[in-house]
mmCIF file with all atom_site columns, C-alpha atoms in Angstrom:
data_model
loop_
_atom_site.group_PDB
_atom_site.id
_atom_site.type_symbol
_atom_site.label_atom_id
_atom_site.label_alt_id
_atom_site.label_comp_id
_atom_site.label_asym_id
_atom_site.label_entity_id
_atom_site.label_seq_id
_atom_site.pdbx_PDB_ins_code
_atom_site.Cartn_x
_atom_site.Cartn_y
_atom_site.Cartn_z
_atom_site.occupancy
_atom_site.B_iso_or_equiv
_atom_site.pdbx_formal_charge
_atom_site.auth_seq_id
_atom_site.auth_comp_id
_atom_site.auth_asym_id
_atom_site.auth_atom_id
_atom_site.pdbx_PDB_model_num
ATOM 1   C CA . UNK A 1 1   ? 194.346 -11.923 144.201 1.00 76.00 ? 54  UNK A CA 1
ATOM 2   C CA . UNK A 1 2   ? 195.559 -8.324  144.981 1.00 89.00 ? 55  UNK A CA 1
ATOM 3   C CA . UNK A 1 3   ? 192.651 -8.382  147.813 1.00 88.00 ? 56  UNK A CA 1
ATOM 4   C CA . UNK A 1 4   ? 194.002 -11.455 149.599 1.00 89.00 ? 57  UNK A CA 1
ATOM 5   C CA . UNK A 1 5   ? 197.705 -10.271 149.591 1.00 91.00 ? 58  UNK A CA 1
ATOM 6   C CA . UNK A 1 6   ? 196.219 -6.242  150.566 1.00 91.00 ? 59  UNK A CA 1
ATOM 7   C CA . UNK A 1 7   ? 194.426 -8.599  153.573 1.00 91.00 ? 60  UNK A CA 1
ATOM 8   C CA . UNK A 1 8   ? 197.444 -10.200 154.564 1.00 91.00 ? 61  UNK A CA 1
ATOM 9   C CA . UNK A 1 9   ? 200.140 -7.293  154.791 1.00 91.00 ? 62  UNK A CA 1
ATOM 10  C CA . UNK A 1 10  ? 197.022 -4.966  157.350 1.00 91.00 ? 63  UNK A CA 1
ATOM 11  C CA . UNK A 1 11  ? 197.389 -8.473  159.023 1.00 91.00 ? 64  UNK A CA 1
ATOM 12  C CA . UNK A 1 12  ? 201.636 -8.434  159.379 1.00 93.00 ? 65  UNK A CA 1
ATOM 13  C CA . UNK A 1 13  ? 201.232 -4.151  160.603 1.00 92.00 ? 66  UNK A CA 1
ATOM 14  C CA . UNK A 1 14  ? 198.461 -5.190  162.554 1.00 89.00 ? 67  UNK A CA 1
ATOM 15  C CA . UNK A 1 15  ? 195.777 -3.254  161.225 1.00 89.00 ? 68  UNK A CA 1
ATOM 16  C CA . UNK A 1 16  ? 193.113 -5.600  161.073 1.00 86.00 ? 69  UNK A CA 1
ATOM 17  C CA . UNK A 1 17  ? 192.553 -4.625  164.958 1.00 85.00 ? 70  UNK A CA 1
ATOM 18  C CA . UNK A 1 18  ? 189.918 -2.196  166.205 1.00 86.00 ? 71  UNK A CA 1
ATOM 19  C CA . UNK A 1 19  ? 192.222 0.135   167.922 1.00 87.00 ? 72  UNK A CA 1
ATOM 20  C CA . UNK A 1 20  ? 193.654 1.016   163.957 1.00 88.00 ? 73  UNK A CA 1
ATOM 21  C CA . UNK A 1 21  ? 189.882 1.582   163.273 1.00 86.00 ? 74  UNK A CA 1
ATOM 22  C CA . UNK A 1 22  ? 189.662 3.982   165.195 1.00 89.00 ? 75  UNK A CA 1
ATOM 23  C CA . UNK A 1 23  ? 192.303 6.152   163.643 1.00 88.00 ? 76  UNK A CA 1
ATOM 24  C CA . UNK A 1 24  ? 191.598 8.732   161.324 1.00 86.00 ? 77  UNK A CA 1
ATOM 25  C CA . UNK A 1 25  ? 194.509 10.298  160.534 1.00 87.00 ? 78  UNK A CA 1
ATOM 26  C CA . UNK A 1 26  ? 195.543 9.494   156.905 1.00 82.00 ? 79  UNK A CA 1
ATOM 27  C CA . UNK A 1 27  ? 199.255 9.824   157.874 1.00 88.00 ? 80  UNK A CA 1
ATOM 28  C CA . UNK A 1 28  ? 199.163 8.217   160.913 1.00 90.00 ? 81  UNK A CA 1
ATOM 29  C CA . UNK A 1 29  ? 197.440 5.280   159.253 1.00 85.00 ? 82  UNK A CA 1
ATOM 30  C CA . UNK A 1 30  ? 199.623 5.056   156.841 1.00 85.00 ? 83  UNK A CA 1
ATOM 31  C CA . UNK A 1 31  ? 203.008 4.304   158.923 1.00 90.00 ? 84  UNK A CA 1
ATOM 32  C CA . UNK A 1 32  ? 201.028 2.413   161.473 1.00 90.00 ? 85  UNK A CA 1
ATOM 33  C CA . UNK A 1 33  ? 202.817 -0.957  161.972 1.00 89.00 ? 86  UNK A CA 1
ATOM 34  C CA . UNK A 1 34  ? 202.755 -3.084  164.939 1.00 90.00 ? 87  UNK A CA 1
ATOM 35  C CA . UNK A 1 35  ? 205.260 -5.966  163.124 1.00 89.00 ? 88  UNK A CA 1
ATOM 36  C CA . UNK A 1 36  ? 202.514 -9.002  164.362 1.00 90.00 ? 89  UNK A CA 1
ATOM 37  C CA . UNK A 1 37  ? 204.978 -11.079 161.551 1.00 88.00 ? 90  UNK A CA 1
ATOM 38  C CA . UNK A 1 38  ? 204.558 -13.632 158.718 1.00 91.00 ? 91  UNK A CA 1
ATOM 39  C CA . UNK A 1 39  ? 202.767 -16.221 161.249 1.00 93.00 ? 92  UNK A CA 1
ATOM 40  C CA . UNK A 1 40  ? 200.300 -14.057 161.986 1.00 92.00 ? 93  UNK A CA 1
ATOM 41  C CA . UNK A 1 41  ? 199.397 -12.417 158.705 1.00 91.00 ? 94  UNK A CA 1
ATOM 42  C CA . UNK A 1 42  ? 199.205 -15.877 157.076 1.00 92.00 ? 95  UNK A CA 1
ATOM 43  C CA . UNK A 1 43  ? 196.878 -17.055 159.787 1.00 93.00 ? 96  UNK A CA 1
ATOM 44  C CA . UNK A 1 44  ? 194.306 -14.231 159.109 1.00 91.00 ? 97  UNK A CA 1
ATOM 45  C CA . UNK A 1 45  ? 194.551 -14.961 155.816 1.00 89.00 ? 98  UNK A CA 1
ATOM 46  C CA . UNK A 1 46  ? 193.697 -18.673 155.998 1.00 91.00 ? 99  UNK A CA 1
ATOM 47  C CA . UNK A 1 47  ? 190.468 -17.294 158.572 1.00 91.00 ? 100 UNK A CA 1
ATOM 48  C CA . UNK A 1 48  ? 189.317 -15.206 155.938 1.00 88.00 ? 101 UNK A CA 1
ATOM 49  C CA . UNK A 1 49  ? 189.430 -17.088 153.137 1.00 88.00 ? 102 UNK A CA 1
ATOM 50  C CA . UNK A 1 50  ? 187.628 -19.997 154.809 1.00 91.00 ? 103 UNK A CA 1
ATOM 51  C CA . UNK A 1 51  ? 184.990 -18.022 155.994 1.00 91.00 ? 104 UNK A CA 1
ATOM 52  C CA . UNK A 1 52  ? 184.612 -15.297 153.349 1.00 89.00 ? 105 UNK A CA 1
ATOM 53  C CA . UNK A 1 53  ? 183.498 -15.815 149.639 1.00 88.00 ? 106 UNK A CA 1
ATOM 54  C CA . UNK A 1 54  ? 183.890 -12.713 147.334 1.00 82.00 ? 107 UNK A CA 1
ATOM 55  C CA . UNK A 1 55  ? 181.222 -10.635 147.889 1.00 84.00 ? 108 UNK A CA 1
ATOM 56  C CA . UNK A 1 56  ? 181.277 -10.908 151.553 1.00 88.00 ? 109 UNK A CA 1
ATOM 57  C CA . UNK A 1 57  ? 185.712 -10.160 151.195 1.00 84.00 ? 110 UNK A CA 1
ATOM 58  C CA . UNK A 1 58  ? 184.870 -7.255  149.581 1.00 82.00 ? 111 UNK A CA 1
ATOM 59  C CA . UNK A 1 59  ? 182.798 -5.723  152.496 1.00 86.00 ? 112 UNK A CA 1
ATOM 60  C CA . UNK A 1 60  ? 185.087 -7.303  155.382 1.00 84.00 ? 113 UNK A CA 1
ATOM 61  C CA . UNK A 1 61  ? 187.210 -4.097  155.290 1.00 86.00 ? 114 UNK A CA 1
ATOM 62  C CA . UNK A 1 62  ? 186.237 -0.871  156.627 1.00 86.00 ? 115 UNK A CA 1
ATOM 63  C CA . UNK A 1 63  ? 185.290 1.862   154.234 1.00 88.00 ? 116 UNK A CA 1
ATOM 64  C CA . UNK A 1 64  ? 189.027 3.370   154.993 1.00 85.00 ? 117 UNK A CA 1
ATOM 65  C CA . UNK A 1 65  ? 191.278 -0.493  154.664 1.00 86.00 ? 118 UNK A CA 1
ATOM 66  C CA . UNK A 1 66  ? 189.037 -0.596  151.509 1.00 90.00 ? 119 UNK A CA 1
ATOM 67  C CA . UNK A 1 67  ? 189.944 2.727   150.329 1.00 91.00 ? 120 UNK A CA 1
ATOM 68  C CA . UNK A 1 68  ? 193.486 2.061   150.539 1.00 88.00 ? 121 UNK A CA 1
ATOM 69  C CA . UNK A 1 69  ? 193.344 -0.765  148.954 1.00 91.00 ? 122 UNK A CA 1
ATOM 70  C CA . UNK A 1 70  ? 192.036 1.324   145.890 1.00 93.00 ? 123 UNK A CA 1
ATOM 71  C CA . UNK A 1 71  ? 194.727 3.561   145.910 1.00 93.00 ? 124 UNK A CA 1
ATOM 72  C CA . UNK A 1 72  ? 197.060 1.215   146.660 1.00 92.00 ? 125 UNK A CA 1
ATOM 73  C CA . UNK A 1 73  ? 196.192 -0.586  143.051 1.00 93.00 ? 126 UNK A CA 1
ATOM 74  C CA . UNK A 1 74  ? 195.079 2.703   141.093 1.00 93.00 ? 127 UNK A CA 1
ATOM 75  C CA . UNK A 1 75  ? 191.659 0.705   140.462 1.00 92.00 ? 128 UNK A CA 1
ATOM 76  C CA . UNK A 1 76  ? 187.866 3.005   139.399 1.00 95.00 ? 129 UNK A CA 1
ATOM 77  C CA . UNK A 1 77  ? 184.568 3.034   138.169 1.00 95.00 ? 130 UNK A CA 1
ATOM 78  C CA . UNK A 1 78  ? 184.949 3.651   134.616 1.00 95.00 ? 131 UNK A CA 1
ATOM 79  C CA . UNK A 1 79  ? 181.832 5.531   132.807 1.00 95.00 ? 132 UNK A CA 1
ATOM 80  C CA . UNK A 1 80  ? 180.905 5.430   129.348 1.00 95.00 ? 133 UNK A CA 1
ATOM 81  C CA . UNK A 1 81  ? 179.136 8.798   127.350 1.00 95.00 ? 134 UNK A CA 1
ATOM 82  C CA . UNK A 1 82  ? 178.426 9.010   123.816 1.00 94.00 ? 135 UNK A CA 1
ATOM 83  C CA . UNK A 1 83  ? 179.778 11.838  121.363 1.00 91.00 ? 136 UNK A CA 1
ATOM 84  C CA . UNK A 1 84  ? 176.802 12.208  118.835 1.00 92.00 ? 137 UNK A CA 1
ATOM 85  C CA . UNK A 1 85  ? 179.582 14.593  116.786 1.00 91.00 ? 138 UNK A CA 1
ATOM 86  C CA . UNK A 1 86  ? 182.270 12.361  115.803 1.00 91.00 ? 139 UNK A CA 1
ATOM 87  C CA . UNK A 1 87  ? 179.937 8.882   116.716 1.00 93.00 ? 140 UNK A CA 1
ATOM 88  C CA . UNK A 1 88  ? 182.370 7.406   119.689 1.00 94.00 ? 141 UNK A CA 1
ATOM 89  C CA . UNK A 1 89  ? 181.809 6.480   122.697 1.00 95.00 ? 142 UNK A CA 1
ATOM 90  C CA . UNK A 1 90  ? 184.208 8.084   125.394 1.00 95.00 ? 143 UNK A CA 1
ATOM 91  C CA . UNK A 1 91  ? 185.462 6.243   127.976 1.00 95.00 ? 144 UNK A CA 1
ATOM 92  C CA . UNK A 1 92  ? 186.347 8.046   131.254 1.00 93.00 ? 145 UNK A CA 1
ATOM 93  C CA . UNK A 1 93  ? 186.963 7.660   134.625 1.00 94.00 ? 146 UNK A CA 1
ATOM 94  C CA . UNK A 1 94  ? 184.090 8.253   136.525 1.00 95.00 ? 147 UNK A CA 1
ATOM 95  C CA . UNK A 1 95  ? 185.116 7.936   140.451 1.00 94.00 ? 148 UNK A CA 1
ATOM 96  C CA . UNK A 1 96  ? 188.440 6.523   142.177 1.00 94.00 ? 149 UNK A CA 1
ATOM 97  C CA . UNK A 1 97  ? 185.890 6.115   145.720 1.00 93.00 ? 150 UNK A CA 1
ATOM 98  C CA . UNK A 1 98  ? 185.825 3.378   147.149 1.00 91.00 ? 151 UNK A CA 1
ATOM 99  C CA . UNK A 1 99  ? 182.708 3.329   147.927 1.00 90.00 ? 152 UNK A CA 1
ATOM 100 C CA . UNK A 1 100 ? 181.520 3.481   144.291 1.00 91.00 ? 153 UNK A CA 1
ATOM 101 C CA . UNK A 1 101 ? 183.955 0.568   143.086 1.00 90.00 ? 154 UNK A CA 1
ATOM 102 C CA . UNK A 1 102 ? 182.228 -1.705  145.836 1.00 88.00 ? 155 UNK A CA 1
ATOM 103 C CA . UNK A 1 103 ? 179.194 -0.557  144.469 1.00 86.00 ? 156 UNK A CA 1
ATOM 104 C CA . UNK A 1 104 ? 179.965 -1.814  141.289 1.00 80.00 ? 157 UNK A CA 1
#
């Protein structure tokens, strides 16, 4: 759910458009808005959503959009290591990359 409404509000800045590709400038991307509006947003949404499932959702966004988004929602690959001593497994976070949660 999180994904759809992340997909809709690069839609209402405009940032589902090659030119904000192009960008790299972390700062610059983030106060990039064009205002396309509610309209607009909700009709890239709709696109999407028809012709996306999951998996393919998931890789739609660029390695930066998709990055955002996991900052945006704190998410990460979680990893898992044993502690022969006190017999426990630890859990930890293992990466916050974005590349590694699609991976998962």
């Amino acid at each position: 759910m999180h994904l759809y409404e992340f997909i809709e509000e690069l839609a209402r800045k405009g940032k589902i458009s090659y030119g904000f590709q192009l960008i790299k400038d972390s700062e610059i991307r983030r106060r990039y808005d064009e205002k396309k509006g509610e309209e607009y947003a909700k009709k890239v949404l709709l696109e999407a959503r028809k012709n996306f499932d999951d998996f393919m959702l998931i890789n739609f966004l660029s390695d930066d959009d998709f990055q955002d988004f996991v900052n945006k929602y704190n998410l990460f690959v979680a990893g898992a290591r044993f502690n022969p001593d006190k017999w426990i497994i630890k859990i930890y976070i293992k990466s916050r990359s974005g590349k590694a949660y699609r991976e998962m």
